[in-house]
Structure formats: structure tokens, C-alpha cells
Coordinates of C-alpha atoms in Angstrom, one line a residue:
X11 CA 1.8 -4.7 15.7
X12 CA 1.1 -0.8 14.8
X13 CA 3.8 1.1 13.7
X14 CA 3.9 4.4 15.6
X15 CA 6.7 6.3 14.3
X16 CA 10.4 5.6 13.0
X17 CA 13.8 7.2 14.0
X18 CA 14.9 8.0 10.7
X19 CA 15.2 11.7 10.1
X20 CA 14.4 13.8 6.3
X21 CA 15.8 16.5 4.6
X22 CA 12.5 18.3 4.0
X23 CA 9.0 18.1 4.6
X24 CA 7.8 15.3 2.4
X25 CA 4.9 17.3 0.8
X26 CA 4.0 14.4 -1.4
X27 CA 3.7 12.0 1.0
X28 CA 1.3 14.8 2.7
X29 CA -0.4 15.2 -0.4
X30 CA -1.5 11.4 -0.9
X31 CA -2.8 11.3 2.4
X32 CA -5.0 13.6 2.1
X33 CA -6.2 12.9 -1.0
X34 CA -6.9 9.4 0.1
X35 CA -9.2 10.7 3.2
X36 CA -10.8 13.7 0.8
X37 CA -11.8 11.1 -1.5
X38 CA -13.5 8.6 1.1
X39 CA -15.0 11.6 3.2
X40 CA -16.9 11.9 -0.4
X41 CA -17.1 8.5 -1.0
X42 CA -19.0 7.4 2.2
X43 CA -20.5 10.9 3.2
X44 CA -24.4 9.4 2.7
X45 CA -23.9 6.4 3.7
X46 CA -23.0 3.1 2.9
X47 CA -25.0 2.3 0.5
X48 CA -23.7 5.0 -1.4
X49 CA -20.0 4.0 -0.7
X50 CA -20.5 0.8 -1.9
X51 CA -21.7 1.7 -5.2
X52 CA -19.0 4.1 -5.7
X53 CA -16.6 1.2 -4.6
X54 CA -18.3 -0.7 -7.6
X55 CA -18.0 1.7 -10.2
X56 CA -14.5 2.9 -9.3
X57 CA -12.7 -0.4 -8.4
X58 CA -10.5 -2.0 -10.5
X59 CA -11.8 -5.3 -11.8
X60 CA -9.3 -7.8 -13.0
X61 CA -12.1 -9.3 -15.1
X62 CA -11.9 -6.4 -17.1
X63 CA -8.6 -7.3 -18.6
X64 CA -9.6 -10.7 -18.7
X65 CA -13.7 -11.5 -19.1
X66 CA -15.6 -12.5 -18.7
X67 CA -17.0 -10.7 -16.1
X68 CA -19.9 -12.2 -13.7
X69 CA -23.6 -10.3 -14.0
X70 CA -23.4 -8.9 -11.3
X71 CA -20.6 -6.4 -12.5
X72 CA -22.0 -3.1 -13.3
X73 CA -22.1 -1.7 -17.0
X74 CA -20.9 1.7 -16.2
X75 CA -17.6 0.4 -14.0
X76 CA -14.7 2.2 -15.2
X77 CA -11.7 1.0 -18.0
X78 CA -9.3 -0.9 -16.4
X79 CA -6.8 1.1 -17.8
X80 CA -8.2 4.0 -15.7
X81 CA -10.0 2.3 -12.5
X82 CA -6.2 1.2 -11.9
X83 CA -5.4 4.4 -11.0
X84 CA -9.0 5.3 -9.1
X85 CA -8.8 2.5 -6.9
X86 CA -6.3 3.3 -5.4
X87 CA -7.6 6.0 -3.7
X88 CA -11.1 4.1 -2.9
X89 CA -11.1 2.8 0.2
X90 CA -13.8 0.2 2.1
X91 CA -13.9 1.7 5.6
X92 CA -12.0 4.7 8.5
X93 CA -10.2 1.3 9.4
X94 CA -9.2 0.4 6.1
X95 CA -8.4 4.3 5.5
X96 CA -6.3 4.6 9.0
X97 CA -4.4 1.6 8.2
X98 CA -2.9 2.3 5.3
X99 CA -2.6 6.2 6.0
X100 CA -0.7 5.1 9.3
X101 CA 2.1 3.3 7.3
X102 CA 2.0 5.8 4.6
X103 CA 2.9 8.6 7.2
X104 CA 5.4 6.7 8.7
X105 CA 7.7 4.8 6.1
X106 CA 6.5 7.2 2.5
X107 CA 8.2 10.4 4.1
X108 CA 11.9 8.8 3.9
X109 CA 11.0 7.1 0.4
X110 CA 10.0 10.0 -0.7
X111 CA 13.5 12.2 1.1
X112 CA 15.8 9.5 -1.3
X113 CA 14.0 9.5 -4.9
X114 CA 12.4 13.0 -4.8
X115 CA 9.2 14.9 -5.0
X116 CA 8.4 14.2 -8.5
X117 CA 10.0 11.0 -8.8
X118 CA 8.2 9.6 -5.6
X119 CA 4.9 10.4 -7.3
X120 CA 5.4 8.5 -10.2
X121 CA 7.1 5.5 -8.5
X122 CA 4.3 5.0 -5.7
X123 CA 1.7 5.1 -8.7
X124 CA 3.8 2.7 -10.5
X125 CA 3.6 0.8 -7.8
X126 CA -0.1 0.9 -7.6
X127 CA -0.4 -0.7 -10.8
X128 CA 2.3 -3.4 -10.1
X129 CA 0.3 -4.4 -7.4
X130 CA -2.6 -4.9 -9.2
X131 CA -1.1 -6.2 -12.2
X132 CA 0.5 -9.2 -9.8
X133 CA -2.6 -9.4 -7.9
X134 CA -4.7 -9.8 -11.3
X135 CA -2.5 -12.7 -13.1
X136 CA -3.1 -14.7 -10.1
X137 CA -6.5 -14.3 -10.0
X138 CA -7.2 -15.0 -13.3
X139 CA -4.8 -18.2 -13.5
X140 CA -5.2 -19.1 -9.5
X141 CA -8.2 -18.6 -8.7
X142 CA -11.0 -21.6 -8.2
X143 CA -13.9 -19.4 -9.2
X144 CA -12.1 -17.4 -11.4
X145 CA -15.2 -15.7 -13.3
X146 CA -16.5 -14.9 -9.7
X147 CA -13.2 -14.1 -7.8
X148 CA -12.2 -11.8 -11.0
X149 CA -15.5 -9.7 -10.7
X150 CA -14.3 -8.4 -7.0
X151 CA -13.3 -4.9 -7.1
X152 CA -10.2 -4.5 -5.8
X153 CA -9.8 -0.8 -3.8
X154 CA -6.9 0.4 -1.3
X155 CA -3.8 2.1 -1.7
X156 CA -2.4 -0.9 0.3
X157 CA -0.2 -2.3 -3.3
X158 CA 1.3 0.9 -3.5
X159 CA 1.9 1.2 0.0
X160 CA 3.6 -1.9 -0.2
X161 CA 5.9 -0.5 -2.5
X162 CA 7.1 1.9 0.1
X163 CA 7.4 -0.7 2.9
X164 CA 9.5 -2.7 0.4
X165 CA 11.8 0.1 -0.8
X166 CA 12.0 1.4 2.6
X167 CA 13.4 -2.5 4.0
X168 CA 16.2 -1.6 1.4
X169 CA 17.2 1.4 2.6
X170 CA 17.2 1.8 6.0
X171 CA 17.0 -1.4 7.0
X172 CA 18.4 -0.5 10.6
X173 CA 16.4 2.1 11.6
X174 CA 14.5 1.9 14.5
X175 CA 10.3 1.5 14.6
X176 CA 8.0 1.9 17.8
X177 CA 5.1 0.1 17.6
X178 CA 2.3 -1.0 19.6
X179 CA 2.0 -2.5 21.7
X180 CA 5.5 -3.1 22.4
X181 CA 5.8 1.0 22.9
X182 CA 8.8 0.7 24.9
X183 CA 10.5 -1.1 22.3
X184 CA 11.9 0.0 18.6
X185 CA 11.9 -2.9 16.5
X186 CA 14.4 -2.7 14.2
X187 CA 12.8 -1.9 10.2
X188 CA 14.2 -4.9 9.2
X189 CA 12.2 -7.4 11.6
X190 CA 9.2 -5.6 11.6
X191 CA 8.9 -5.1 7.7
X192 CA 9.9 -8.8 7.2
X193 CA 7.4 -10.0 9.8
X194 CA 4.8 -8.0 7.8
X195 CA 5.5 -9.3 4.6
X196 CA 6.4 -12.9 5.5
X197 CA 2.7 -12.7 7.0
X198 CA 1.7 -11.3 3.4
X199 CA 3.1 -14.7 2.1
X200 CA 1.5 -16.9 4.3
X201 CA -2.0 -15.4 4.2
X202 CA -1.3 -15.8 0.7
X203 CA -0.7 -19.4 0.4
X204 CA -3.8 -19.9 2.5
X205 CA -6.0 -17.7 0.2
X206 CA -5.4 -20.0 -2.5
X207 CA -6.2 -23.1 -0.6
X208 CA -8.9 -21.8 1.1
X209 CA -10.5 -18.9 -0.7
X210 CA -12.8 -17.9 2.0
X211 CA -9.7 -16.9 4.1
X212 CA -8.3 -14.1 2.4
X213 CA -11.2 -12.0 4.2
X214 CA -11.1 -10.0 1.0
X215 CA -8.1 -8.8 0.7
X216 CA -5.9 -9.0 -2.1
X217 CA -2.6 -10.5 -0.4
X218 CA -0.7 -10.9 -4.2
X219 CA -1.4 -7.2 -4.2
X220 CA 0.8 -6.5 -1.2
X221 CA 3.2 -8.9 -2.2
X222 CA 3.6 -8.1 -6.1
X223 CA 3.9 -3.6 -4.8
X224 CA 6.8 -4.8 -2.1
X225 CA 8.8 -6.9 -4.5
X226 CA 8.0 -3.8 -6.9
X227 CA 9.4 -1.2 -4.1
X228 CA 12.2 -3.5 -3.0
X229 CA 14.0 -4.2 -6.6
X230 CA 13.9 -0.7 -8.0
X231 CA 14.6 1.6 -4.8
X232 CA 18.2 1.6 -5.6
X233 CA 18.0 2.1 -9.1
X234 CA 15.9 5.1 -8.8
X235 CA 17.1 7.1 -6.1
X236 CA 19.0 10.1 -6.2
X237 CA 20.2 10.4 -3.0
X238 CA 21.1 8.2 0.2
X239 CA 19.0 7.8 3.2
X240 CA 19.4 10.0 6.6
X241 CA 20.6 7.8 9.1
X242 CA 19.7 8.3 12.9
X243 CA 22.1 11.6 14.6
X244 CA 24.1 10.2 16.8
X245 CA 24.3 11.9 20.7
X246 CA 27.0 14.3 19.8
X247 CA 25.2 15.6 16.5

């Protein structure tokens, strides 16, 4: 299932939430503008490679790939494809607005790039411990804004866990936040568990990325927001 919109109302236009977005899309309308040949070696140099806290890294690894301390933070604007882009713009749009509305312009900023990085820091221990090929599966550059997405889905569960999401194709139906978000990330854990039995699985994605930004989002929501959520106006408002 897509989500399509929620019911949960703001206090003001979350311009942040705007802001990543289209940062995201400016940065793979550059990235894959000539091609995608050209895509993927920008993918390689600005991808965060968990071998590059850990080597060593395989030879296939270009030299001039970034720090990790600083590819961390360029990956997660790199994307692979439009349908990796629309994905995770489409929950973005939906559930960052009313993360956003609760911890603040600034503080929303900080927290979803913090999240970034806890996804990547969960999805690089794994790898590096985990992993069967580890030398090989640590060379993979990791790119998406998916871990810090996650984040938002998990601090957004904890917030308004009632509110009401339409999705397709069940767009007669709104699903309450709670199933929804749990299906997703109880799929998250599954896919998981499967990536480390079967490698080949994961289909490239980094599932301990999603997992590590949503337990990230979910246990520090309520210790950093500054105000409570908007709850649904009722027929008389």
C-alpha cells in the first residue's frame, strides 16, 4: 500500500519538510541529467560506504569516494531512480509535515539529519559484523533518504498514532497510522531477517537502515518536541 494523504492537520506550512523535498529532486535532476552512466558514478563517489569506517574496502571502490564522515550526509540526498525518488518524497510529504508542526523548523532539520546518520550507523554495524561477504557487502554504496525517512515514520507512530491514512489501493478506506506504519515496519523486519539468510534478497536495499532511523524517530520524538500534535477537527469545529 501507498500512502496518499493523512487527516492530521498543522499549525503552519511546514517549509522544511518543503525544503528537503526539493532539494532531494534538485539534486537527482543533476545527478541523472546525462544519463545513467553518469548517475551512477556520481552514486559511487557520493555514497556512503560502510567500508570506509571499517576497510578494507574491495577494488572496485573508487579513490576519490568521499569521507565517510561527509558522504553520510551526501547520501542522503543521492538517490538510484524517479521510483526510488517518488517513494520516499511521497512519505516525506505525507508524515514529515506533522513531525516537523511538533519539534519545529530548526529542530526538525537537525533531527531528520540525525536520523540520517542513525540509519546508517545501524545499517553499517550490521554489515560489517553480519554480513557473509563482508569486504564485498561493505563496498556497496548506500544512497536514499529512506533512514531518515524512517525516522519520521517512527516518530510520527508515536504521536498520532490514531490518525487516519488513505492509501492505495484501499482509497476508500483510512487506515489508521498505527496499522499502516506497523505493517510497514514489521515488513522492514522481516525483509530484514531474510537479507541475512539470504543475501541476494535484500534487492539492494539497506533494510537495518530503515529499521535503525524508525527506532531512532520513535524513542526521541517525545523528548524533543516542543509542542503536541493537532488532532483531527471534529464536525462542529
Amino acid at each position: 500500500m501507498l500512502p496518499l494523504s493523512d487527516d492530521a492537520p498543522v499549525r503552519r506550512r511546514p517549509l522544511v519538510t518543503y525544503a528537503l523535498i526539493l532539494v532531494n529532486v534538485a539534486v537527482f535532476a543533476w545527478a541523472a541529467h546525462s544519463g545513467e552512466r553518469l548517475l551512477d558514478a556520481r552514486i559511487f563517489h557520493y555514497g556512503y560506504y560502510p567500508c570506509s569506517v571499517d576497510g578494507p574496502c574491495a577494488d572496485f571502490v573508487p579513490a576519490d569516494h568521499l569521507a565517510a564522515a561527509l558522504a553520510v550526509f551526501t547520501a542522503m540526498f543521492m538517490h538510484a531512480s524517479w521510483v526510488h525518488l517518488g517513494g520516499n518524497m511521497l512519505f516525506l510529504w505525507i508524515f514529515g509535515n506533522n513531525v516537523e508542526d511538533v519539534l519545529g523548523r530548526g529542530r526538525f532539520l537537525l533531527w531528520y539529519l540525525a536520523g540520517g546518520i542513525a540509519a546508517m550507523a545501524a545499517q553499517t554495524v550490521v554489515t560489517l559484523h553480519e554480513a557473509g561477504d563482508t569486504v564485498r557487502a561493505a563496498s556497496i554504496p548506500n544512497v536514499g533518504a529512506s533512514g531518515a525517512i524512517a525516522a519520521v515514520l517512527g516518530a510520527y507512530l508515536m504521536i498520532l498514532p490514531f490518525a487516519r491514512v488513505r492509501t492505495f489501493p484501499l482509497v476508500i478506506l483510512r487506515i489508521p497510522a498505527a496499522f499502516f506504519i506497523g505493517l510497514w515496519f514489521y515488513l522492514q523486519l522481516r525483509a530484514a531477517d531474510d537479507s541475512l539468510v539470504h543475501p541476494a534478497s535484500g534487492g539492494g536495499v539497506a533494510f537495518f537502515a530503515h529499521i535503525g532511523g524508525f527506532v531512532f524517530g520513535a524513542a526521541t520524538i517525545r523528548f524533543l518536541m516542543i509542542r503536541r500534535p493537532m488532532r483531527r477537527l471534529s464536525p462542529r469545529a
